[in-house]
Coordinates of C-alpha atoms in Angstrom, one line a residue:
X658 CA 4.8 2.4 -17.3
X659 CA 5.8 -0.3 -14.7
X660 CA 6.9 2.1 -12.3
X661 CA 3.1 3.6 -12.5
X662 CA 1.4 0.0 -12.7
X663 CA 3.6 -1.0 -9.4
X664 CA 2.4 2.3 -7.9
X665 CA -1.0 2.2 -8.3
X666 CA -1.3 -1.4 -7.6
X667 CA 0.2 -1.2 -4.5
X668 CA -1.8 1.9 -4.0
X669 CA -5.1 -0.3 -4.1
X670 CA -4.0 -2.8 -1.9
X671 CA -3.2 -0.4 1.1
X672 CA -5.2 -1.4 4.5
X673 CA -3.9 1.5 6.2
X674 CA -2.3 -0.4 8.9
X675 CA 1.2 -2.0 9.3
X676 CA 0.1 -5.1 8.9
X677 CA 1.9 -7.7 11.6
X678 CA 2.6 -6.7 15.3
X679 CA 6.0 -7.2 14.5
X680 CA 6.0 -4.2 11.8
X681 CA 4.0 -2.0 14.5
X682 CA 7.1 -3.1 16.9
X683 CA 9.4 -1.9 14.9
X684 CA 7.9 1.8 13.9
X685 CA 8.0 2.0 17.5
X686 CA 12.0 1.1 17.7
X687 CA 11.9 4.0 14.9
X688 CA 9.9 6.5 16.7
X689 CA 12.7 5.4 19.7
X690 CA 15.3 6.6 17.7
X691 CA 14.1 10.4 17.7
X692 CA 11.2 10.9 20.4
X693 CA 11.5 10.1 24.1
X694 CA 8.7 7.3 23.7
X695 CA 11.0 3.8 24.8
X696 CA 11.4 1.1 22.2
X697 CA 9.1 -1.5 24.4
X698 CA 6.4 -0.1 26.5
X699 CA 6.7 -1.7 29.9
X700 CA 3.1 -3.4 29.6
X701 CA 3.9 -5.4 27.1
X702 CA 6.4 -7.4 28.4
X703 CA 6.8 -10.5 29.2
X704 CA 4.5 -11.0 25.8
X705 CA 6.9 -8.9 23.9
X706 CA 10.5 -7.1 24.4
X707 CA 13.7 -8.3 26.0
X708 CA 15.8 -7.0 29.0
X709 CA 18.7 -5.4 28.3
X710 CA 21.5 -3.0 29.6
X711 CA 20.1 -1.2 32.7
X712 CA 17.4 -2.6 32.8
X713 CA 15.9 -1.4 29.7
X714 CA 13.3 -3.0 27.3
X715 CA 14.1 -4.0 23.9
X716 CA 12.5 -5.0 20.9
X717 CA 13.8 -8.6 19.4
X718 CA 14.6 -7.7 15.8
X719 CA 17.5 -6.1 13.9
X720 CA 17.6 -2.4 13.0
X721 CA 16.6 -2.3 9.2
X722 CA 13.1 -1.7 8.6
X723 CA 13.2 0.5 11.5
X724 CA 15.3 2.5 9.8
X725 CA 14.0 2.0 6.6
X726 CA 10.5 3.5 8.4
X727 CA 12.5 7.2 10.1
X728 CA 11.9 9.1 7.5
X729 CA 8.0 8.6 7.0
X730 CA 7.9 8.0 11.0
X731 CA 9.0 11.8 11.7
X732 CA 6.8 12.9 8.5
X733 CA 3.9 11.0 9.2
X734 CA 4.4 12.3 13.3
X735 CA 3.8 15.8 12.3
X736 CA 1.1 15.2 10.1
X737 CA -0.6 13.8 12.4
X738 CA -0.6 16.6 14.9
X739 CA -2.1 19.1 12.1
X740 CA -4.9 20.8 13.5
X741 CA -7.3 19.2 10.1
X742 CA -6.6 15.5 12.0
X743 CA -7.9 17.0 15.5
X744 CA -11.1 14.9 15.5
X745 CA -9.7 11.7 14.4
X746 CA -6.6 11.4 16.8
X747 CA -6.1 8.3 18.8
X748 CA -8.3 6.6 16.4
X749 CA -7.3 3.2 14.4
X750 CA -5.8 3.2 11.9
X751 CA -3.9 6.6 12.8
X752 CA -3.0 8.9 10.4
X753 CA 0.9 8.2 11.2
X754 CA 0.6 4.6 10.3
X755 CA -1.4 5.2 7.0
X756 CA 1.6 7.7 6.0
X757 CA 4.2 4.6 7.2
X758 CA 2.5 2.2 5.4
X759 CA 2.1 4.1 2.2
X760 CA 5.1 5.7 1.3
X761 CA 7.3 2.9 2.5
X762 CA 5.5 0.2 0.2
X763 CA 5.0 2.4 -2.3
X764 CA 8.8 3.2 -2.8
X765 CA 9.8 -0.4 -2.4
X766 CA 6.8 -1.6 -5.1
X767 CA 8.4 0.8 -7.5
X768 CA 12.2 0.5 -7.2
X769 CA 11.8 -3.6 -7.2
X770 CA 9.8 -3.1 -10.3
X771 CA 12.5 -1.2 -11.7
X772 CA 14.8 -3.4 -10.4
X773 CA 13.4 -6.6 -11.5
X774 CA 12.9 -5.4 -14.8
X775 CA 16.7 -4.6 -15.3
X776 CA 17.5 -7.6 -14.3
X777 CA 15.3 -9.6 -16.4
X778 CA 17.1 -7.2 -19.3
X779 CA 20.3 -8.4 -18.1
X780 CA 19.6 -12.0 -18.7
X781 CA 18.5 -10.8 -22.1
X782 CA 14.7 -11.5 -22.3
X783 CA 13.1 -9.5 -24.6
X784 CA 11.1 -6.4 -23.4
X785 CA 8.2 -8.4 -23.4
X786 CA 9.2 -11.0 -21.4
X787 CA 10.9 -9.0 -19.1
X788 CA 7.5 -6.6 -18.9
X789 CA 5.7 -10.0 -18.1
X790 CA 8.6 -11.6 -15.4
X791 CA 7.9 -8.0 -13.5
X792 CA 4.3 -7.9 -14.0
X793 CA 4.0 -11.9 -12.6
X794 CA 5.8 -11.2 -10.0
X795 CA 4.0 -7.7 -8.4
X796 CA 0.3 -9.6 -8.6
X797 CA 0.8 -12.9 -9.1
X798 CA 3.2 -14.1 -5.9
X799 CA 3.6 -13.5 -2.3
X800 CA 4.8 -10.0 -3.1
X801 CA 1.4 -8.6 -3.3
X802 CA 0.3 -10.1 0.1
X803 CA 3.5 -8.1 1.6
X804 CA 2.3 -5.2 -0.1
X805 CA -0.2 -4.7 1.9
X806 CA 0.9 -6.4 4.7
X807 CA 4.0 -4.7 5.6
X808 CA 6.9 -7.8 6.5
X809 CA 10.6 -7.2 6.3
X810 CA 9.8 -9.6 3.0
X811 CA 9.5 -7.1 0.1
X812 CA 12.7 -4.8 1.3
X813 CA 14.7 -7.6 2.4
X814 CA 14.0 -9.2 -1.4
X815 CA 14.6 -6.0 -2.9
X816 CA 17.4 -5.1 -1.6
X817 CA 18.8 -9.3 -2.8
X818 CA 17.3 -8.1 -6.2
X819 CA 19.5 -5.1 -6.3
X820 CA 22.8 -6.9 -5.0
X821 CA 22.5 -9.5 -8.1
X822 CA 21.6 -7.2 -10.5
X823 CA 24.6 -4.5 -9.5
X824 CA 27.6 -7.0 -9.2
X825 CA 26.3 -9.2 -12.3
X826 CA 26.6 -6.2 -14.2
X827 CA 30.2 -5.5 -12.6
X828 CA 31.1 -9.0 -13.4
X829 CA 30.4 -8.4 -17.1
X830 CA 31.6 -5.4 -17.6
X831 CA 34.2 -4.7 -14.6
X832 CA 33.4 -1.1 -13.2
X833 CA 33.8 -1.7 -9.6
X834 CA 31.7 1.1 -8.8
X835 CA 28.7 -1.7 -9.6
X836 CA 30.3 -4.1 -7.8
X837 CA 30.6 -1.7 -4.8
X838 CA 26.5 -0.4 -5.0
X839 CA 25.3 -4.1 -5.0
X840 CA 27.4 -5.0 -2.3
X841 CA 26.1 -1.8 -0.5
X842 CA 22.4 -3.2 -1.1
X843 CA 23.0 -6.8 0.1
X844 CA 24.9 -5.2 2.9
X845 CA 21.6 -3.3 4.6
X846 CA 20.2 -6.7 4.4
X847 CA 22.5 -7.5 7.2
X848 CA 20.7 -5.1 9.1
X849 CA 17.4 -6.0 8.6
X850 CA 18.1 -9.9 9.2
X851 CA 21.4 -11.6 9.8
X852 CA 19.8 -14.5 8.5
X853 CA 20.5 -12.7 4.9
X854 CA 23.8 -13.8 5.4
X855 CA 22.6 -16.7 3.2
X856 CA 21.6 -13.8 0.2
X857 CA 25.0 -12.8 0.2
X858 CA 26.4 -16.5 0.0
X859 CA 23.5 -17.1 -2.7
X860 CA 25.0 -13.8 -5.2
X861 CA 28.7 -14.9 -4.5
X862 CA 27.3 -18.7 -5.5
X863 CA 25.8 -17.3 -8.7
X864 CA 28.6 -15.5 -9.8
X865 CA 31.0 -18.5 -9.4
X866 CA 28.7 -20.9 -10.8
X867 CA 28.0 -18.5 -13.6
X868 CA 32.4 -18.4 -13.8
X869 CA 32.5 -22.5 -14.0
X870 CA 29.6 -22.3 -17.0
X871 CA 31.5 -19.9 -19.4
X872 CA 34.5 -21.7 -18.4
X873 CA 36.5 -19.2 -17.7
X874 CA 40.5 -19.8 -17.7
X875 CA 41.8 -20.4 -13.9
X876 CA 43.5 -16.7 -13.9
X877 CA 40.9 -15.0 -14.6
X878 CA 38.6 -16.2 -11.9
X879 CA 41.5 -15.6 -10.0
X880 CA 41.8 -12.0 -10.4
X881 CA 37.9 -11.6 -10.2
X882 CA 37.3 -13.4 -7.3
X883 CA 40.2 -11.4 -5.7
X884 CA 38.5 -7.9 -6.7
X885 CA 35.1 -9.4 -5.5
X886 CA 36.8 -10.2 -2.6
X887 CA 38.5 -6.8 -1.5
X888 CA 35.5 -4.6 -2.0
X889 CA 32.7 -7.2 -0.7
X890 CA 34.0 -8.2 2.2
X891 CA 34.4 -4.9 3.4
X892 CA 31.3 -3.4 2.9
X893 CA 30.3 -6.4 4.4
X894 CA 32.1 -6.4 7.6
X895 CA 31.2 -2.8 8.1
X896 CA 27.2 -3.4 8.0
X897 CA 28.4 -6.5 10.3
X898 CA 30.2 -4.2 12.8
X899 CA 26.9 -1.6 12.8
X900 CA 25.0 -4.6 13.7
X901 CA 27.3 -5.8 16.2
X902 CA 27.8 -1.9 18.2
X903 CA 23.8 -1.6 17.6
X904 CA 23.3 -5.9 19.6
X905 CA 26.5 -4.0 22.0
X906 CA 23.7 -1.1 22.8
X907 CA 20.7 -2.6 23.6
X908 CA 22.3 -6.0 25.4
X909 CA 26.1 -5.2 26.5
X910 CA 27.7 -7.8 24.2
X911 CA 28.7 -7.9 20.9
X912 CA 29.0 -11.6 20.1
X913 CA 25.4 -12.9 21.2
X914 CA 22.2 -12.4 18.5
X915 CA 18.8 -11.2 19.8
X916 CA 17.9 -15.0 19.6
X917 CA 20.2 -16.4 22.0
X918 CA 19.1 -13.6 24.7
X919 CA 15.6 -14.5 23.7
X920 CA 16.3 -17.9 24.2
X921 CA 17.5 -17.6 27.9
X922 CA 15.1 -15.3 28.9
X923 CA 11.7 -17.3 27.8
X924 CA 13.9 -20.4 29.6
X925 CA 13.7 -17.8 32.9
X926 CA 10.3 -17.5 32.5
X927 CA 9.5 -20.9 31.8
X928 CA 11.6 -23.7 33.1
X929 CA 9.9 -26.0 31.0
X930 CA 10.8 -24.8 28.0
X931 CA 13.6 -27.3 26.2
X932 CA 17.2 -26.9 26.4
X933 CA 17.6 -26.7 22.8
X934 CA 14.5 -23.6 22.3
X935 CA 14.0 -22.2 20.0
X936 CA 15.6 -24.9 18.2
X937 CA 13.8 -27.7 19.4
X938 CA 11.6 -29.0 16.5
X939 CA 12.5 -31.7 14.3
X940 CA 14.6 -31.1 11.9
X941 CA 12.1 -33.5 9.3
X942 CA 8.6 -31.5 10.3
X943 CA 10.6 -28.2 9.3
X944 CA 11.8 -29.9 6.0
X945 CA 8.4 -31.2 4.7
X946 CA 6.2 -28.5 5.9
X947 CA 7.1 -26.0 3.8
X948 CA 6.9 -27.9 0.8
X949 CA 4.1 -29.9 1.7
X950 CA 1.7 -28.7 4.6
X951 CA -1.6 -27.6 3.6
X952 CA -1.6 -24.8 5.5
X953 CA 2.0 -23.0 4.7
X954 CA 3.0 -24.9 1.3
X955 CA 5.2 -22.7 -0.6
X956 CA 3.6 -24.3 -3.8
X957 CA 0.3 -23.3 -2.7
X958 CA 0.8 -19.5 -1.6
X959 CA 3.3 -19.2 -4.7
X960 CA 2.4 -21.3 -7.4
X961 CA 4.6 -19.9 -10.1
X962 CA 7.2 -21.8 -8.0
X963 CA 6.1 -25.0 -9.8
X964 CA 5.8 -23.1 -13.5
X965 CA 9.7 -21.6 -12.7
X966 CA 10.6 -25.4 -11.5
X967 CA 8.9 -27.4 -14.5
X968 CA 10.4 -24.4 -17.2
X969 CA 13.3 -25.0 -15.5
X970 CA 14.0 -28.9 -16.3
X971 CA 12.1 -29.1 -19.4
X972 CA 14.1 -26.1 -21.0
X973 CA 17.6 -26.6 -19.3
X974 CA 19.4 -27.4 -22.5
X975 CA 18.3 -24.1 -24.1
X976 CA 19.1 -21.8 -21.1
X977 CA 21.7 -19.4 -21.3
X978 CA 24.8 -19.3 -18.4
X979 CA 23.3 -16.5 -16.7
X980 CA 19.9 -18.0 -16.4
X981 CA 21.6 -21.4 -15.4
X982 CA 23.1 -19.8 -12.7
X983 CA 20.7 -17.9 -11.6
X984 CA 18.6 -20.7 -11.0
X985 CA 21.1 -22.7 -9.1
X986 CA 21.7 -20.0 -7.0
X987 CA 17.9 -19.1 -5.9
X988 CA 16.9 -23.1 -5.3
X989 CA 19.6 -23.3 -3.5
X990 CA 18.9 -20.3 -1.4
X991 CA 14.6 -21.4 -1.0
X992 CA 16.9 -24.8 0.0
X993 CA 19.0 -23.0 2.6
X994 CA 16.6 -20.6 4.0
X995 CA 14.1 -24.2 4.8
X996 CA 16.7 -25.6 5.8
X997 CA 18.2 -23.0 8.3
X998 CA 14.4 -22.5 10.3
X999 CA 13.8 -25.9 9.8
X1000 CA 13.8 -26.3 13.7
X1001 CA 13.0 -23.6 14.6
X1002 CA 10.1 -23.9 17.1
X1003 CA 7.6 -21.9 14.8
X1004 CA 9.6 -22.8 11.4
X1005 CA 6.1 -21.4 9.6
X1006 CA 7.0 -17.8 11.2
X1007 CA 3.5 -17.7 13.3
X1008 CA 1.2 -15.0 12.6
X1009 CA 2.1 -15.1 8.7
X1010 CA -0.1 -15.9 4.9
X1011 CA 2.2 -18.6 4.2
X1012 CA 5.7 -19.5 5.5
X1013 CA 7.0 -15.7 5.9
X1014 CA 10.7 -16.8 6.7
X1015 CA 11.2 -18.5 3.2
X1016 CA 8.8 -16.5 1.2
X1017 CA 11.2 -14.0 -0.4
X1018 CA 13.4 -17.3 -1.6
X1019 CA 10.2 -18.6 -3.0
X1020 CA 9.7 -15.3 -5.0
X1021 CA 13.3 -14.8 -5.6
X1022 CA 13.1 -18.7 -7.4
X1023 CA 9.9 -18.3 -9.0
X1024 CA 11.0 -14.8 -10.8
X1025 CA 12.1 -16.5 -14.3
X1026 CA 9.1 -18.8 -14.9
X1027 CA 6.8 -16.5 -16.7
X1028 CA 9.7 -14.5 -18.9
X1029 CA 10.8 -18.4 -19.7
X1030 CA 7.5 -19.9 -21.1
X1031 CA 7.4 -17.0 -23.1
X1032 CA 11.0 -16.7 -24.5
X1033 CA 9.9 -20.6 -25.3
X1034 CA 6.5 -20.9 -26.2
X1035 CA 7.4 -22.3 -29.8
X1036 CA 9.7 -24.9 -27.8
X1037 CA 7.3 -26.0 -25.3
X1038 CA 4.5 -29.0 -26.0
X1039 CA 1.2 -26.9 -25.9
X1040 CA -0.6 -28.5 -23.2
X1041 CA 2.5 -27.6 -21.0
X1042 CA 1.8 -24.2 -22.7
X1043 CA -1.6 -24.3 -21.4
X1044 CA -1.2 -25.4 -17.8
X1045 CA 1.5 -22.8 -17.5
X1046 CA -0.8 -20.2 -18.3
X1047 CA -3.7 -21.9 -15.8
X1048 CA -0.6 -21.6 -13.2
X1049 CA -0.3 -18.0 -13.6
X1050 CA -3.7 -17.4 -13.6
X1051 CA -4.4 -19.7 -10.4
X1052 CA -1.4 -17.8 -9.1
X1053 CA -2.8 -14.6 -9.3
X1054 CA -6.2 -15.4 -8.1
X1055 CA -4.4 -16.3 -4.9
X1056 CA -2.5 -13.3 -4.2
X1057 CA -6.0 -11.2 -4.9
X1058 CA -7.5 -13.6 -2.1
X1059 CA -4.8 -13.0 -0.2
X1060 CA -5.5 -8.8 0.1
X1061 CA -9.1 -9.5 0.9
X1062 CA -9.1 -10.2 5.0
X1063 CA -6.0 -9.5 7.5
X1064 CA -4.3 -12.2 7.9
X1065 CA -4.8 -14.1 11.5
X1066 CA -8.6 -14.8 10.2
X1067 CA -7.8 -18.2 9.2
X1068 CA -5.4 -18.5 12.3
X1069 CA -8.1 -18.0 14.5
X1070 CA -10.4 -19.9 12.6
X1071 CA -8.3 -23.3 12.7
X1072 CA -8.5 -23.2 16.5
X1073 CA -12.4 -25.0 16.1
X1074 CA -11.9 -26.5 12.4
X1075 CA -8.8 -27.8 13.8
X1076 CA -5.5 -28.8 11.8
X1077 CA -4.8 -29.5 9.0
X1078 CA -6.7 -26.9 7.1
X1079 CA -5.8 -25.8 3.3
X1080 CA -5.6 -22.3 4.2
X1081 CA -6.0 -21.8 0.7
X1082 CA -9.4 -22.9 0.3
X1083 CA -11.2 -21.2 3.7
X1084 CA -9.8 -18.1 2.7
X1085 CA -11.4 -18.8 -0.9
X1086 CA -14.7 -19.7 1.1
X1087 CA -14.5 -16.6 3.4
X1088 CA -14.3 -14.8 0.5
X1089 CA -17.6 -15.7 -0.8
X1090 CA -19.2 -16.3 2.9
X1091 CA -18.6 -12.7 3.4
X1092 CA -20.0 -11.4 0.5
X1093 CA -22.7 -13.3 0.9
X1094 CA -23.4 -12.4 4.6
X1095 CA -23.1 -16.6 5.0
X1096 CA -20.2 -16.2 8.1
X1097 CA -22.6 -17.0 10.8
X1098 CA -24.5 -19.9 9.1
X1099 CA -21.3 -21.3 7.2
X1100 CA -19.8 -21.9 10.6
X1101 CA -17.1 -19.4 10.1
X1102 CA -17.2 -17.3 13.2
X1103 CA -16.2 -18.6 16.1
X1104 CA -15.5 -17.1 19.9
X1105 CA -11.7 -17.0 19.2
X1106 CA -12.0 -14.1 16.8
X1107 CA -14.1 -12.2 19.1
X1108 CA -11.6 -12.3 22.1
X1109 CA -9.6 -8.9 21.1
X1110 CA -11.8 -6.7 20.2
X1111 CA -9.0 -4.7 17.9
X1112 CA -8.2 -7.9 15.9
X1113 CA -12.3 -8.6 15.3
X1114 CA -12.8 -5.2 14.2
X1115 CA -10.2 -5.9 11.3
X1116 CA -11.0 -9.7 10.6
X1117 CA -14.5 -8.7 9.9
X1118 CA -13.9 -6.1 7.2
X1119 CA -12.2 -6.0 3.8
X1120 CA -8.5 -5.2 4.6
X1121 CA -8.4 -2.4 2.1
X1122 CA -8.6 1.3 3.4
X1123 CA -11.8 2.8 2.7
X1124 CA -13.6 -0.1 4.1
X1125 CA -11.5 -0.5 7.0
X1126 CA -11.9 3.4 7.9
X1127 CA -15.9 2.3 7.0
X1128 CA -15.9 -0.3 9.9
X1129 CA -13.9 1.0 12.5
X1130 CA -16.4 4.2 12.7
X1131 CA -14.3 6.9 13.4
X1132 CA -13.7 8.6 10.2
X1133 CA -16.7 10.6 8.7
X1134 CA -18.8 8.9 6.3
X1135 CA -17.7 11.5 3.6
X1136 CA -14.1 11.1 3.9
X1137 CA -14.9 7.3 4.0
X1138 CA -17.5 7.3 0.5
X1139 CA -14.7 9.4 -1.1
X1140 CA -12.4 7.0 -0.5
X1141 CA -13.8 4.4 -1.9
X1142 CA -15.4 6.6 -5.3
X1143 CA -11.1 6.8 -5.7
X1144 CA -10.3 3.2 -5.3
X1145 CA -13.3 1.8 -7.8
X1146 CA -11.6 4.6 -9.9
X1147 CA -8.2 3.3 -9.1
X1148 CA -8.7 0.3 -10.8
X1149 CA -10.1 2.0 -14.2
X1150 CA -6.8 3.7 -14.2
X1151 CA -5.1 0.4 -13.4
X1152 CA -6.7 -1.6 -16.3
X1153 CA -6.3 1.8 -18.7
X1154 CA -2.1 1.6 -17.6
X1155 CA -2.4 -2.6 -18.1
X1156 CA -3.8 -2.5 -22.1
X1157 CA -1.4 1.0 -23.0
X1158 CA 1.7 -1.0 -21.8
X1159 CA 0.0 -4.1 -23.9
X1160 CA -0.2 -1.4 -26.6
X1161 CA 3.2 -0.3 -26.4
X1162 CA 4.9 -3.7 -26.5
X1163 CA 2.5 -5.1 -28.7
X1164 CA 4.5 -2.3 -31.2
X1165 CA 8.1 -3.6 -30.6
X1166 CA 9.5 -6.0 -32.8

């Protein structure tokens, strides 16, 4: 029934398009892989793409995502050459990104709900709780928004998901075939960002803590940590080494990252730029501004953090080891990840709803806050109760909002209202302006969003799929009024799924 609800959910929130140039970057590294088409075009660059061996252009990112996206790329390619799709090609969004975006969202919606929900098991929630920790997180955090807006985020956080859940289960019952599947999954994450480096330091930190908190005698961590050992760090070091040949392909050397190439090339170009680039912020501006800028706050584009936080101190005494530890480990890892891009020269990760480089941290730390107040609802004072449920509603209201326009429209926005903005509230405010027809007399519009004509076409329409398809033009109008008879229906079948699960745990014990 999760599975289904993750599904459909994500289903309803599909644009049709990839979501970030980045994302539309890497398809085109995938279609690279098995088409003649080049990784970069030669157009885009200096804007985009690095030199590399011979000359070559290169995209900037690792290989993951790009390989997550081969299979739907060659599927979606052929599709899109049927003879049904002859009137439509060339047209925006194409029928090769819809199939991209789908499938590959899809799949990861419904194998981190799966996921998550073991998990939560494992801790020992109750199926309610643990129905509740998966549902919270699919609508009412960041998720969502990379749901539809197709980041590295959601696979990078399954895939951290998957790594604790495997070797925790390892580490209680010993099969080392577990241990050897979650290290596979926190593995690929090497390949999608070596930054996730941290992810596996954050899992190995949870196990050991979770080791000091059942005291466990000195020989037995020993012989654990030496079985952890031998099968990690070779699976590991082999996703490491695939990295390192794939960095050895596109710029002859295998001890540089895509950063420090980036870095001297941009300094070619621009003299100017600072020797330290792109590490040249301040170290303090990188620290607070996550936690505390209006316009990328974690605690404002993922509120549950605070409810995870709050349940976290107030409850402490009652948690069990694995919960304990758990929560060490994924504070510590939001900690690291701020920490790490701290200086980064755009720490908020440009282009982004929120701060993209620490968003799956933020998830990751606000997973247990929902499955906690209700494991200790009798415990808790009941106007904490009460504002924990007003957080989770809040919460959710913000990921909806979130769904409603692509996401440079406040971006472009801010360059007349000027900064600080709460990002929060003109999004809440487009929302109604829109509606409304108010854009023009609210002051909303400005000539910035008008400037490429592909990014006003999508700023100015609901980012959902059938009106997308609606104001781009190009579809006919009776593919586009079907579409959107399906998606009002969608969400009848959505709420029917919602009150059947509420049914069927409302029956357990």
């Amino acid at each position: 029934m999760l599975a289904s609800i993750a599904f459909l959910g994500t289903l309803l929130a599909q644009s049709g398009e990839l979501g970030t140039s980045d994302t539309m970057h890497r398809l085109q590294t995938t279609h690279s892989f098995w088409t003649s088409e080049p990784p970069v075009f030669p157009n885009e660059y200096p804007e985009f793409g690095l030199i590399g061996r011979n000359g070559h252009l290169y995209s900037w990112y690792g290989m993951g995502q790009s390989l997550l996206m081969f299979p739907p790329d060659v599927a979606g390619t052929y599709l899109e050459h049927l003879s049904i799709f002859d009137q439509y090609a060339g047209n925006d969004p194409s029928i090769r990104g819809v199939f991209v975006s789908f499938t590959t969202n899809l799949l990861i919606a419904v194998l981190t709900a799966l996921v998550c929900f073991r998990l939560l098991l494992q801790f020992e929630f109750a199926l309610k709780q643990a129905a509740a920790g998966v549902l919270t997180l699919l609508f009412a955090t960041t998720h969502l928004h990379y749901s539809q807006n197709m980041s590295e985020n959601n696979y990078i956080f399954l895939l951290t998901l998957a790594g604790i859940s495997f070797q925790y289960e390892w580490f209680r019952t010993g099969r080392k075939r577990l241990l050897l599947i979650g290290s596979l999954a926190l593995g690929l994450n090497l390949l999608t960002r070596l930054t996730t480096a941290l992810d596996l330091l954050a899992v190995a930190g949870f196990l050991a803590m979770l080791l000091l908190l059942e005291r466990t005698r000195f020989g037995d961590v020993r012989r654990q940590a030496l079985i952890y050992a031998r099968t990690t760090i070779p699976v590991y070091a082999a996703f490491l080494l695939i990295d390192r040949i794939y960095q050895f392909y596109r710029f002859g050397s295998f001890f540089n990252t895509y950063l420090s190439v980036f870095a001297i090339q941009q300094k070619k170009l621009d003299p100017s730029l600072p020797a330290a680039y792109p590490f040249e912020g301040r170290f303090l501006d990188g620290l607070l501004g996550p936690l505390f800028s209006p316009e990328k706050s974690i605690f404002l584009f993922d509120p549950l953090l605070i409810l995870s936080l709050v349940a976290t101190i107030f409850l402490w005494k009652r948690l069990s080891s694995p919960v304990k530890a758990f929560s060490i480990a994924a504070w510590s890892l939001l900690f690291g990840y701020i920490c790490f891009y701290a200086k980064y020269t755009v720490w908020s990760g440009d282009f982004a709803w929120g701060d993209r480089y620490v968003s799956t941290a933020a998830q990751i730390a606000s997973l247990l806050g929902v499955p906690l107040l209700l494991r200790y609802r009798q415990q808790i004072a009941g106007w904490l109760r009460w504002a924990g449920w007003v957080v989770v509603a809040f919460s959710v209201v913000v990921q909806l909002a979130s769904l409603c326009f692509w996401l440079p429209l406040e971006i472009y926005q801010m360059e007349t209202i000027g900064h600080p903005t709460f990002v929060i509230a003109l999004r809440f405010k487009n929302i109604v302006a829109f509606a409304l027809g108010k854009m023009d007399p609210w002051g909303l519009n400005n000539h910035a969003m008008t400037e490429d004509p592909w990014d006003y076409v999508h700023i100015t329409s609901w980012n959902f799929l059938p009106f997308l398809l609606g104001r781009v033009g190009a579809a006919p109008a009776w593919v586009v009024n079907s579409l959107k008879a399906f998606w009002c229906g969608g969400f009848l079948v959505l709420g029917g799924l919602l009150l059947e699960l509420r049914r069927i745990l409302r029956a357990e014990p």
